[in-house]
Short mmCIF file of C-alpha atoms and ligand atoms in Angstrom, two decimals:
data_model
loop_
_atom_site.label_atom_id
_atom_site.label_comp_id
_atom_site.label_asym_id
_atom_site.label_seq_id
_atom_site.Cartn_x
_atom_site.Cartn_y
_atom_site.Cartn_z
CA MET A 1 0.00 0.00 0.00
CA ALA A 2 1.42 3.41 -1.01
CA ASP A 3 2.18 5.88 1.77
CA ALA A 4 -0.90 8.06 2.24
CA PRO A 5 -0.53 11.85 1.86
CA LEU A 6 -0.78 12.34 5.59
CA THR A 7 -1.79 15.98 5.79
CA SER A 8 -4.86 15.65 3.64
CA LEU A 9 -5.86 12.38 5.35
CA THR A 10 -5.67 13.93 8.81
CA ASP A 11 -7.53 17.00 7.51
CA GLU A 12 -10.28 14.74 6.27
CA LEU A 13 -10.40 12.84 9.58
CA ALA A 14 -10.46 16.12 11.53
CA ARG A 15 -13.33 17.32 9.32
CA HIS A 16 -15.40 14.36 10.62
CA LEU A 17 -14.22 14.19 14.25
CA GLY A 18 -12.81 17.62 15.07
CA ALA A 19 -9.06 18.21 15.37
CA ASP A 20 -9.02 17.39 19.09
CA ARG A 21 -9.91 13.75 18.35
CA VAL A 22 -7.10 13.26 15.81
CA LEU A 23 -3.59 12.77 17.24
CA THR A 24 -0.59 13.14 14.94
CA ALA A 25 2.28 14.42 17.11
CA PRO A 26 5.00 11.73 17.44
CA GLU A 27 4.97 12.01 21.24
CA ASP A 28 1.17 11.47 21.24
CA VAL A 29 0.98 8.57 18.78
CA ALA A 30 3.96 6.81 20.42
CA VAL A 31 1.63 5.78 23.26
CA TYR A 32 -0.36 3.72 20.73
CA ALA A 33 2.69 2.08 19.14
CA TYR A 34 2.33 -1.21 21.00
CA ASP A 35 -0.06 -3.51 22.85
CA GLY A 36 0.65 -6.03 25.64
CA THR A 37 3.00 -8.05 23.41
CA PRO A 38 6.73 -7.46 23.95
CA VAL A 39 9.24 -6.38 21.31
CA LEU A 40 6.61 -5.33 18.70
CA ARG A 41 6.14 -1.58 18.26
CA GLN A 42 5.54 0.88 15.44
CA ASN A 43 4.25 4.43 15.49
CA PRO A 44 1.04 4.95 13.45
CA ALA A 45 0.48 7.99 11.21
CA CYS A 46 -2.37 9.11 13.44
CA VAL A 47 -4.77 7.98 16.15
CA VAL A 48 -8.46 8.88 16.03
CA PHE A 49 -11.20 8.59 18.64
CA PRO A 50 -14.64 8.16 17.04
CA LYS A 51 -17.67 8.21 19.32
CA THR A 52 -20.38 6.83 17.03
CA THR A 53 -20.74 4.15 14.38
CA GLN A 54 -21.23 6.87 11.76
CA GLU A 55 -17.92 8.45 12.78
CA VAL A 56 -16.18 5.04 12.54
CA ALA A 57 -17.64 4.58 9.05
CA ALA A 58 -16.52 8.08 8.04
CA CYS A 59 -12.97 7.37 9.28
CA VAL A 60 -12.84 4.08 7.35
CA ARG A 61 -14.04 5.79 4.16
CA ALA A 62 -11.43 8.54 4.60
CA ALA A 63 -8.64 6.02 5.20
CA ARG A 64 -9.76 4.05 2.14
CA GLN A 65 -9.82 7.19 0.02
CA PHE A 66 -6.18 7.87 0.94
CA GLY A 67 -5.07 4.21 0.83
CA ALA A 68 -4.12 4.14 4.53
CA PRO A 69 -4.51 0.90 6.52
CA VAL A 70 -6.81 0.92 9.56
CA VAL A 71 -5.91 -0.71 12.87
CA THR A 72 -8.76 -0.94 15.35
CA ARG A 73 -7.80 -0.66 18.99
CA GLY A 74 -9.63 -1.18 22.26
CA SER A 75 -7.49 -0.91 25.40
CA GLY A 76 -4.36 -2.37 23.79
CA THR A 77 -4.08 -5.29 26.24
CA GLY A 78 -3.83 -7.84 23.42
CA LEU A 79 -1.05 -10.40 23.71
CA SER A 80 -0.46 -11.31 20.06
CA GLY A 81 0.29 -7.88 18.56
CA GLY A 82 -3.19 -7.49 17.03
CA SER A 83 -3.47 -3.77 17.66
CA VAL A 84 0.20 -2.96 16.98
CA PRO A 85 0.15 -0.38 14.15
CA MET A 86 1.91 -0.63 10.80
CA ALA A 87 3.71 2.35 9.23
CA GLY A 88 1.36 4.97 7.80
CA CYS A 89 -1.79 3.53 9.35
CA VAL A 90 -4.74 5.14 11.10
CA VAL A 91 -5.39 3.73 14.57
CA LEU A 92 -9.11 3.77 15.37
CA CYS A 93 -9.31 3.78 19.15
CA LEU A 94 -12.81 2.90 20.33
CA THR A 95 -12.50 3.52 24.08
CA GLY A 96 -14.76 6.58 23.73
CA MET A 97 -17.65 4.36 22.57
CA ASP A 98 -18.38 3.27 26.11
CA ARG A 99 -22.14 3.45 26.59
CA ILE A 100 -24.29 0.63 27.95
CA LEU A 101 -27.28 0.97 25.66
CA GLU A 102 -29.87 -1.43 27.09
CA ILE A 103 -30.35 -4.14 29.71
CA ASP A 104 -33.32 -6.36 28.96
CA PRO A 105 -33.99 -8.63 31.98
CA ARG A 106 -37.00 -10.23 30.24
CA ASN A 107 -34.78 -11.54 27.44
CA LEU A 108 -31.60 -11.79 29.55
CA THR A 109 -29.59 -9.53 27.22
CA ILE A 110 -27.42 -6.45 27.41
CA GLU A 111 -26.49 -4.20 24.48
CA VAL A 112 -23.27 -2.18 24.68
CA GLU A 113 -20.95 -0.10 22.56
CA ALA A 114 -17.64 -1.70 21.61
CA GLY A 115 -15.50 0.37 23.97
CA VAL A 116 -17.28 -0.67 27.19
CA ILE A 117 -14.88 -2.19 29.72
CA THR A 118 -15.60 -5.91 30.24
CA GLN A 119 -16.03 -5.74 34.02
CA LYS A 120 -18.59 -2.92 33.70
CA ILE A 121 -20.85 -5.30 31.77
CA ASP A 122 -20.86 -7.82 34.61
CA GLU A 123 -21.40 -5.04 37.15
CA ALA A 124 -24.37 -3.67 35.18
CA ALA A 125 -25.84 -7.18 34.88
CA GLY A 126 -25.35 -7.73 38.62
CA LEU A 127 -27.76 -4.89 39.41
CA HIS A 128 -30.49 -7.12 37.92
CA GLY A 129 -29.35 -10.36 39.60
CA LEU A 130 -27.74 -11.36 36.29
CA PHE A 131 -24.24 -12.35 35.35
CA TYR A 132 -21.87 -11.92 32.35
CA PRO A 133 -19.50 -14.89 32.78
CA PRO A 134 -16.53 -14.28 30.38
CA ASP A 135 -13.82 -12.82 32.62
CA PRO A 136 -10.41 -12.45 30.98
CA GLY A 137 -7.65 -11.71 33.48
CA SER A 138 -7.61 -8.22 31.93
CA ARG A 139 -11.34 -7.60 32.46
CA LYS A 140 -10.78 -4.42 34.49
CA ILE A 141 -9.26 -2.74 31.41
CA SER A 142 -10.07 -4.75 28.26
CA THR A 143 -12.97 -3.62 26.03
CA ILE A 144 -15.81 -5.83 24.87
CA GLY A 145 -14.84 -4.98 21.26
CA GLY A 146 -11.36 -6.41 21.91
CA ASN A 147 -12.92 -9.45 23.63
CA VAL A 148 -15.15 -10.12 20.62
CA ALA A 149 -12.30 -9.57 18.16
CA GLU A 150 -10.12 -12.07 20.07
CA ASN A 151 -12.95 -14.34 21.22
CA SER A 152 -11.44 -13.98 24.68
CA GLY A 153 -11.66 -16.63 27.35
CA GLY A 154 -11.25 -16.23 31.08
CA LEU A 155 -11.12 -17.91 34.46
CA ARG A 156 -14.66 -19.27 34.15
CA GLY A 157 -14.31 -20.61 30.62
CA LEU A 158 -14.42 -24.26 31.61
CA LYS A 159 -18.06 -24.19 32.71
CA TYR A 160 -19.36 -21.03 31.04
CA GLY A 161 -17.48 -20.93 27.74
CA VAL A 162 -15.83 -17.97 26.01
CA THR A 163 -16.97 -14.62 24.58
CA ARG A 164 -18.44 -16.27 21.44
CA ASP A 165 -20.94 -18.17 23.59
CA TYR A 166 -22.49 -14.87 24.76
CA VAL A 167 -22.61 -12.82 21.55
CA LEU A 168 -26.16 -12.76 20.18
CA GLY A 169 -25.62 -9.90 17.77
CA LEU A 170 -23.09 -7.35 16.63
CA GLU A 171 -22.80 -4.28 14.48
CA ALA A 172 -19.74 -3.96 12.27
CA VAL A 173 -18.33 -1.35 9.91
CA LEU A 174 -16.95 -3.07 6.81
CA ALA A 175 -13.86 -2.11 4.82
CA SER A 176 -16.17 -0.36 2.34
CA GLY A 177 -17.48 1.89 5.12
CA GLU A 178 -20.89 0.15 5.03
CA VAL A 179 -22.52 -0.83 8.33
CA VAL A 180 -24.04 -4.28 8.98
CA TRP A 181 -26.02 -5.65 11.95
CA LEU A 182 -25.75 -9.43 12.43
CA GLY A 183 -27.92 -11.30 14.92
CA ASN A 184 -30.87 -10.60 17.23
CA LYS A 185 -32.33 -11.42 20.67
CA CYS A 186 -33.66 -14.81 19.54
CA VAL A 187 -32.25 -17.87 21.27
CA LYS A 188 -32.40 -19.71 17.94
CA ASP A 189 -31.74 -18.36 14.44
CA VAL A 190 -30.60 -20.29 11.36
CA ALA A 191 -31.49 -17.75 8.70
CA GLY A 192 -28.57 -17.79 6.26
CA TYR A 193 -24.88 -18.26 6.95
CA ASN A 194 -23.80 -17.40 10.48
CA LEU A 195 -21.87 -14.26 9.56
CA ARG A 196 -21.93 -12.98 13.13
CA ASP A 197 -19.60 -15.77 14.19
CA LEU A 198 -17.23 -14.98 11.33
CA PHE A 199 -16.51 -11.60 12.95
CA ILE A 200 -15.94 -13.12 16.40
CA GLY A 201 -12.23 -13.86 16.70
CA SER A 202 -11.42 -12.06 13.43
CA GLU A 203 -8.89 -9.78 15.17
CA GLY A 204 -9.95 -6.56 13.44
CA THR A 205 -9.18 -7.99 9.98
CA LEU A 206 -12.74 -8.33 8.60
CA GLY A 207 -14.63 -5.38 10.11
CA ILE A 208 -14.80 -2.98 13.02
CA VAL A 209 -17.22 -4.07 15.73
CA THR A 210 -19.08 -1.02 17.05
CA ARG A 211 -22.00 -2.47 19.05
CA VAL A 212 -22.58 -5.84 20.71
CA LEU A 213 -25.71 -7.62 21.98
CA LEU A 214 -24.75 -10.09 24.72
CA LYS A 215 -26.51 -12.94 26.48
CA LEU A 216 -26.67 -12.86 30.30
CA VAL A 217 -27.34 -15.71 32.73
CA PRO A 218 -28.77 -15.76 36.28
CA GLN A 219 -26.21 -15.27 39.04
CA PRO A 220 -25.28 -18.60 40.67
CA ALA A 221 -26.73 -19.06 44.19
CA ALA A 222 -23.54 -20.40 45.78
CA ARG A 223 -19.85 -20.95 45.11
CA LYS A 224 -16.87 -22.59 46.79
CA THR A 225 -13.27 -21.67 46.01
CA MET A 226 -10.35 -23.93 46.93
CA LEU A 227 -6.59 -23.94 46.73
CA ALA A 228 -4.75 -27.27 46.27
CA SER A 229 -0.94 -27.39 46.61
CA TYR A 230 1.39 -30.02 45.09
CA THR A 231 4.98 -31.15 45.19
CA SER A 232 4.95 -31.89 41.45
CA ILE A 233 3.42 -30.05 38.51
CA GLU A 234 2.44 -33.32 36.87
CA ALA A 235 0.25 -34.18 39.89
CA ALA A 236 -1.63 -30.89 39.42
CA GLY A 237 -2.11 -31.70 35.72
CA ASP A 238 -3.33 -35.21 36.57
CA THR A 239 -5.81 -33.74 39.09
CA VAL A 240 -7.36 -31.62 36.34
CA SER A 241 -7.64 -34.60 33.97
CA ASP A 242 -9.18 -36.72 36.79
CA ILE A 243 -11.75 -34.06 37.72
CA ILE A 244 -12.91 -33.83 34.11
CA ALA A 245 -12.89 -37.63 33.76
CA ALA A 246 -15.09 -37.78 36.91
CA LYS A 247 -17.64 -35.72 34.90
CA ILE A 248 -17.32 -32.67 37.14
CA ILE A 249 -17.26 -29.36 35.28
CA PRO A 250 -16.19 -26.73 37.81
CA CYS A 251 -16.34 -23.09 36.92
CA THR A 252 -12.61 -22.50 37.44
CA LEU A 253 -9.50 -24.74 37.38
CA GLU A 254 -6.47 -22.45 37.29
CA PHE A 255 -2.84 -23.57 37.49
CA LEU A 256 0.24 -21.74 38.78
CA ASP A 257 3.75 -23.25 38.82
CA GLN A 258 6.35 -22.47 41.48
CA GLN A 259 7.95 -19.58 39.63
CA THR A 260 4.52 -17.96 39.21
CA ILE A 261 3.44 -18.72 42.81
CA ARG A 262 6.53 -16.98 44.18
CA CYS A 263 6.16 -13.93 41.94
CA VAL A 264 2.44 -13.60 42.70
CA GLU A 265 2.99 -13.97 46.43
CA ASP A 266 5.73 -11.37 46.37
CA PHE A 267 3.39 -9.05 44.45
CA ALA A 268 -0.04 -9.71 45.99
CA HIS A 269 0.67 -11.24 49.46
CA VAL A 270 -2.31 -13.59 49.51
CA GLY A 271 -0.69 -16.44 51.44
CA LEU A 272 0.15 -18.78 48.56
CA PRO A 273 2.43 -21.71 49.55
CA THR A 274 5.75 -20.59 48.06
CA GLU A 275 7.42 -23.99 48.59
CA ALA A 276 4.80 -25.84 46.50
CA ALA A 277 5.81 -26.93 42.99
CA ALA A 278 2.32 -26.03 41.74
CA VAL A 279 -1.10 -24.95 42.94
CA LEU A 280 -4.59 -25.28 41.50
CA ILE A 281 -7.24 -22.67 42.21
CA MET A 282 -10.56 -24.50 41.88
CA GLU A 283 -14.05 -23.03 42.03
CA THR A 284 -17.47 -24.60 41.67
CA ASP A 285 -20.70 -22.58 41.55
CA GLY A 286 -24.44 -23.21 41.20
CA HIS A 287 -27.06 -24.79 43.50
CA PRO A 288 -25.68 -24.95 47.08
CA GLN A 289 -26.09 -28.71 47.39
CA VAL A 290 -24.40 -29.43 44.06
CA VAL A 291 -21.62 -26.99 44.97
CA ALA A 292 -21.01 -28.79 48.28
CA GLU A 293 -20.91 -32.21 46.57
CA GLU A 294 -18.63 -31.08 43.75
CA ALA A 295 -16.25 -29.31 46.13
CA ALA A 296 -15.95 -32.44 48.28
CA ALA A 297 -15.35 -34.63 45.22
CA MET A 298 -12.68 -32.27 43.83
CA ALA A 299 -10.90 -32.13 47.18
CA ALA A 300 -10.87 -35.94 47.30
CA ILE A 301 -9.47 -36.20 43.77
CA ALA A 302 -6.76 -33.63 44.58
CA ALA A 303 -5.82 -35.58 47.73
CA ALA A 304 -5.73 -38.86 45.79
CA ARG A 305 -3.28 -37.21 43.36
CA GLY A 306 -0.99 -36.31 46.26
CA ALA A 307 -2.01 -32.72 47.07
CA ILE A 308 -0.16 -31.67 50.23
CA GLU A 309 -2.96 -29.31 51.21
CA VAL A 310 -6.47 -28.48 50.00
CA ARG A 311 -7.69 -25.22 51.51
CA THR A 312 -11.26 -23.90 51.12
CA ALA A 313 -11.77 -20.13 51.14
CA ALA A 314 -13.69 -19.22 54.30
CA ASN A 315 -15.69 -16.43 52.68
CA ASP A 316 -16.19 -14.36 49.52
CA GLU A 317 -13.38 -12.01 50.46
CA GLU A 318 -10.84 -14.83 50.64
CA ALA A 319 -12.21 -16.40 47.44
CA ASN A 320 -11.86 -13.08 45.60
CA ARG A 321 -8.31 -12.69 46.93
CA LEU A 322 -7.34 -16.08 45.51
CA LEU A 323 -8.90 -15.33 42.13
CA SER A 324 -7.34 -11.88 41.95
CA ALA A 325 -3.98 -13.47 42.79
CA ARG A 326 -4.38 -15.58 39.67
CA ARG A 327 -5.45 -12.53 37.66
CA SER A 328 -2.27 -10.75 38.69
CA ALA A 329 0.02 -13.60 37.47
CA PHE A 330 1.10 -11.79 34.29
CA ALA A 331 1.82 -8.51 36.06
CA ALA A 332 3.67 -10.34 38.85
CA LEU A 333 5.91 -12.29 36.43
CA ALA A 334 6.55 -9.15 34.38
CA ARG A 335 8.45 -7.62 37.31
CA VAL A 336 11.21 -10.26 37.16
CA ARG A 337 12.96 -9.48 33.85
CA PRO A 338 12.67 -6.66 31.27
CA THR A 339 10.89 -8.74 28.60
CA THR A 340 7.83 -10.91 29.31
CA ILE A 341 6.75 -13.20 26.46
CA LEU A 342 3.48 -14.85 27.35
CA GLU A 343 2.43 -17.87 25.27
CA ASP A 344 -1.00 -19.39 24.87
CA VAL A 345 -0.75 -23.01 23.78
CA THR A 346 -3.77 -25.23 24.40
CA VAL A 347 -3.88 -29.03 24.40
CA PRO A 348 -6.55 -31.71 24.88
CA ARG A 349 -6.97 -31.99 28.65
CA SER A 350 -5.74 -35.59 28.69
CA GLU A 351 -2.34 -34.23 27.51
CA LEU A 352 -1.94 -31.59 30.23
CA ALA A 353 0.40 -33.36 32.60
CA GLY A 354 2.79 -34.25 29.77
CA MET A 355 2.67 -30.73 28.40
CA VAL A 356 3.56 -28.94 31.65
CA GLY A 357 6.45 -31.38 32.12
CA PHE A 358 7.61 -30.73 28.54
CA ILE A 359 7.58 -26.94 29.07
CA ALA A 360 9.65 -27.28 32.28
CA ALA A 361 12.14 -29.53 30.46
CA ALA A 362 12.39 -27.06 27.53
CA ALA A 363 13.19 -24.27 30.01
CA ALA A 364 15.98 -26.36 31.56
CA ARG A 365 17.32 -27.50 28.16
CA HIS A 366 17.64 -23.93 26.86
CA ASP A 367 18.67 -22.39 30.19
CA LEU A 368 15.61 -20.12 30.26
CA LEU A 369 13.34 -18.78 32.97
CA ILE A 370 9.73 -19.79 32.26
CA GLY A 371 6.82 -19.30 34.65
CA THR A 372 3.76 -21.30 33.62
CA PHE A 373 0.19 -20.60 34.62
CA GLY A 374 -3.11 -20.89 32.85
CA HIS A 375 -6.70 -21.93 32.50
CA MET A 376 -5.81 -25.56 33.06
CA GLY A 377 -9.40 -26.75 33.00
CA ASP A 378 -9.53 -25.55 29.39
CA GLY A 379 -6.17 -27.19 28.60
CA ASN A 380 -4.92 -23.60 28.07
CA LEU A 381 -1.38 -22.97 29.34
CA HIS A 382 0.52 -19.68 29.43
CA PRO A 383 4.22 -20.54 29.56
CA THR A 384 5.72 -17.10 30.19
CA PHE A 385 9.31 -16.49 29.14
CA LEU A 386 11.10 -14.04 31.42
CA ALA A 387 13.91 -12.68 29.29
CA ASP A 388 15.70 -9.57 28.08
CA GLU A 389 15.16 -8.49 24.49
CA ARG A 390 18.60 -6.79 24.48
CA ASP A 391 20.27 -10.21 24.87
CA ALA A 392 20.33 -11.65 21.34
CA ASP A 393 21.55 -15.07 22.49
CA GLU A 394 18.80 -15.37 25.10
CA MET A 395 16.14 -14.30 22.56
CA HIS A 396 17.46 -16.96 20.15
CA ARG A 397 17.06 -19.59 22.87
CA VAL A 398 13.53 -18.34 23.55
CA GLU A 399 12.72 -18.81 19.86
CA LEU A 400 14.12 -22.37 19.89
CA ALA A 401 12.18 -23.33 23.03
CA LEU A 402 9.03 -21.76 21.66
CA GLY A 403 9.37 -23.69 18.40
CA GLU A 404 9.70 -26.93 20.36
CA ILE A 405 6.66 -26.12 22.52
CA VAL A 406 4.61 -25.35 19.39
CA ASP A 407 5.74 -28.59 17.68
CA ARG A 408 4.84 -30.63 20.75
CA THR A 409 1.48 -28.84 21.10
CA LEU A 410 0.52 -29.61 17.51
CA ALA A 411 1.82 -33.18 17.76
CA VAL A 412 -0.62 -33.92 20.63
CA GLY A 413 -3.57 -32.34 18.79
CA GLY A 414 -3.40 -28.88 20.39
CA THR A 415 -3.59 -25.32 19.08
CA ILE A 416 -1.05 -22.48 18.95
CA THR A 417 -3.53 -20.12 20.61
CA GLY A 418 -6.47 -20.79 22.90
CA GLU A 419 -7.54 -17.17 23.44
CA HIS A 420 -4.94 -14.52 22.59
CA GLY A 421 -5.26 -14.81 18.83
CA VAL A 422 -2.73 -15.06 16.02
CA GLY A 423 -1.99 -11.37 15.37
CA LEU A 424 1.67 -10.85 14.52
CA ALA A 425 3.13 -13.11 17.19
CA LYS A 426 1.64 -16.44 16.10
CA LYS A 427 1.36 -15.98 12.35
CA PRO A 428 4.57 -17.93 11.56
CA TYR A 429 2.85 -21.04 12.97
CA LEU A 430 -0.67 -20.77 11.56
CA ARG A 431 -0.12 -22.65 8.31
CA GLN A 432 1.65 -25.41 10.26
CA GLN A 433 -1.46 -25.87 12.40
CA LEU A 434 -4.15 -25.51 9.72
CA GLY A 435 -2.52 -27.17 6.71
CA ASP A 436 -2.45 -25.58 3.22
CA ASN A 437 -6.11 -25.99 2.24
CA SER A 438 -7.64 -24.54 5.41
CA TYR A 439 -5.07 -21.73 5.46
CA GLU A 440 -5.92 -20.74 1.87
CA LEU A 441 -9.65 -20.89 2.68
CA LEU A 442 -9.10 -18.40 5.50
CA LYS A 443 -7.28 -16.07 3.11
CA LEU A 444 -10.21 -16.32 0.66
CA VAL A 445 -12.59 -15.13 3.39
CA LYS A 446 -10.31 -12.17 4.14
CA HIS A 447 -10.11 -11.32 0.44
CA ALA A 448 -13.90 -11.50 0.02
CA LEU A 449 -14.53 -9.01 2.84
CA ASP A 450 -11.48 -6.79 2.49
CA PRO A 451 -10.10 -7.06 -1.06
CA GLU A 452 -7.98 -3.91 -0.69
CA ARG A 453 -6.36 -5.20 2.53
CA LEU A 454 -7.38 -2.10 4.43
CA LEU A 455 -8.25 -3.63 7.82
CA ASN A 456 -5.32 -4.68 10.00
CA PRO A 457 -3.22 -5.96 7.06
CA GLY A 458 -0.27 -8.21 7.90
CA LYS A 459 -2.03 -9.72 10.90
CA ILE A 460 -2.95 -13.44 11.10
CA PHE A 461 -1.42 -14.25 7.66
CA GLU A 462 2.21 -14.14 6.51
C1 FAD B 501 -2.88 -8.95 32.35
C2 FAD B 501 -3.58 -9.53 31.16
C3 FAD B 501 -4.41 -10.63 31.33
C4 FAD B 501 -5.08 -11.18 30.24
N1 FAD B 501 -5.90 -12.24 30.45
C5 FAD B 501 -6.59 -12.77 29.41
C6 FAD B 501 -7.46 -13.88 29.62
O1 FAD B 501 -7.62 -14.38 30.72
N2 FAD B 501 -8.11 -14.36 28.54
C7 FAD B 501 -7.97 -13.81 27.29
O2 FAD B 501 -8.60 -14.28 26.34
N3 FAD B 501 -7.14 -12.77 27.06
C8 FAD B 501 -6.46 -12.23 28.09
N4 FAD B 501 -5.61 -11.16 27.87
C9 FAD B 501 -5.46 -10.63 26.51
C10 FAD B 501 -6.34 -9.40 26.18
O3 FAD B 501 -6.70 -8.69 27.34
C11 FAD B 501 -7.60 -9.80 25.40
O4 FAD B 501 -7.23 -10.26 24.11
C12 FAD B 501 -8.60 -8.66 25.23
O5 FAD B 501 -9.77 -9.15 24.62
C13 FAD B 501 -8.10 -7.49 24.41
O6 FAD B 501 -9.00 -6.41 24.57
P1 FAD B 501 -8.53 -4.92 24.24
O7 FAD B 501 -9.70 -4.04 24.38
O8 FAD B 501 -7.33 -4.57 25.03
O9 FAD B 501 -8.15 -5.09 22.69
P2 FAD B 501 -6.84 -4.63 21.90
O10 FAD B 501 -5.64 -5.22 22.50
O11 FAD B 501 -6.87 -3.17 21.71
O12 FAD B 501 -7.12 -5.34 20.50
C14 FAD B 501 -7.04 -6.73 20.36
C15 FAD B 501 -7.40 -7.13 18.93
O13 FAD B 501 -8.76 -6.87 18.68
C16 FAD B 501 -8.93 -5.94 17.62
N5 FAD B 501 -10.02 -5.06 18.04
C17 FAD B 501 -10.14 -4.36 19.20
N6 FAD B 501 -11.33 -3.77 19.26
C18 FAD B 501 -11.98 -4.10 18.12
C19 FAD B 501 -13.27 -3.79 17.60
N7 FAD B 501 -14.12 -3.02 18.25
N8 FAD B 501 -13.61 -4.29 16.38
C20 FAD B 501 -12.76 -5.09 15.70
N9 FAD B 501 -11.53 -5.40 16.14
C21 FAD B 501 -11.15 -4.92 17.33
C22 FAD B 501 -7.59 -5.24 17.47
O14 FAD B 501 -7.39 -4.79 16.14
C23 FAD B 501 -6.64 -6.36 17.84
O15 FAD B 501 -6.45 -7.21 16.75
C24 FAD B 501 -4.91 -10.62 28.94
C25 FAD B 501 -4.06 -9.51 28.77
C26 FAD B 501 -3.41 -8.97 29.86
C27 FAD B 501 -2.52 -7.77 29.63
#
């Protein structure tokens, strides 16, 4: 794509939004040069802050007119480089589109603009005794638009599913500048192809999501949160496999290895056992009697797998402390070394124990520091490399270890990303996972919706 004549493009954008919502100064746009992914950064030509769907459409048409790529951005917490700009692009930052438009308790739905912060949706639902389950660790800052674009998961994914399971409808601005609405409040709808789902997880490459209609569920009546500690990481992995095999689907089964436990404890002081090789944070919710039975069964399974301690949170405050400790894992690990590379491999749950062992062995083999945590109940692990991007030799070893972890993941039937998306970080591995035919089919879809490669070009595909 040819470099856009910047002055006239920004003039045109300012004509639609007003000059105060168009940033061009290098020191201003530098703040939008990166997301939560290390190493990747690039200043955009400008950053704009539309407040309505019509303004988004006008920005897209202006960018198209001047041949400038468009990168949509929520809060920039993405971990695969999805909202990292490319040279000469317009960054469309949607955080100003933050209105909750409607809560409909009769249909159990909520309609929001794309820039609404994830946690605010659950809080708004809570006022009606309802509940929005998807809870990425970043929920205090991530936007629902970013969640939809990445199909984000969270700590409750095992029982409640991921963002896709709650999206009933969405509005999107296409590369042409046209606006489409896909979906409705109906529980069932098979009219035509399911285009709504095509946009979920499309990482800003097919359209810009401006409005979302979400499903809510009743708040669970009871919950029990437990902490099980182990002397081996494999025993924690086996506990997860055994719980699933026992046909118990808890709401949360989160894993932290020793490196992560120590960093989190140092950061959050919640009383985690720092000598344990691994811990599981387990939560069951629902009818009080079922919760009591499931909690007892999970504690027994953990003990049978050699847990040295299974502690039950005495009250909501302690339960929330444990869960927030898990949510702070990334931030806690990031304090150790200058560069934090968080991976997202996901394997069938029967392969978990082998996979955590493999990651630990890869760290030892390549003399690297890796803290591993993750949504273990989903088979989703986040091996987190603690490195220094200024050390070329160390970064080379990170690449080698990462390649081995990806190969092993795919060999056991896993995926290169369970929730963070492909973006820039995972695109070298996508063809390897999908095979040539599926990969080319994906590119055909992109070409059909965005033939001029205007929306987030260079992401997902090589
Ligand atoms: C501490 C921490 C914990 C995290 N925990 C989790 C977790 O538990 N589970 C999980 O899944 N992820 C997690 N993440 C990753 C990240 O928070 C999610 O991917 C989140 O959905 C990104 O939202 P965002 O608003 O920051 O989007 P951004 O990072 O701004 O954008 C992410 C991608 O979505 C696209 N995009 C953003 N908004 C729109 C829109 N309106 N329309 C179209 N495309 C759009 C962007 O172009 C980009 O490709 C975590 C990140 C951090 C930093």
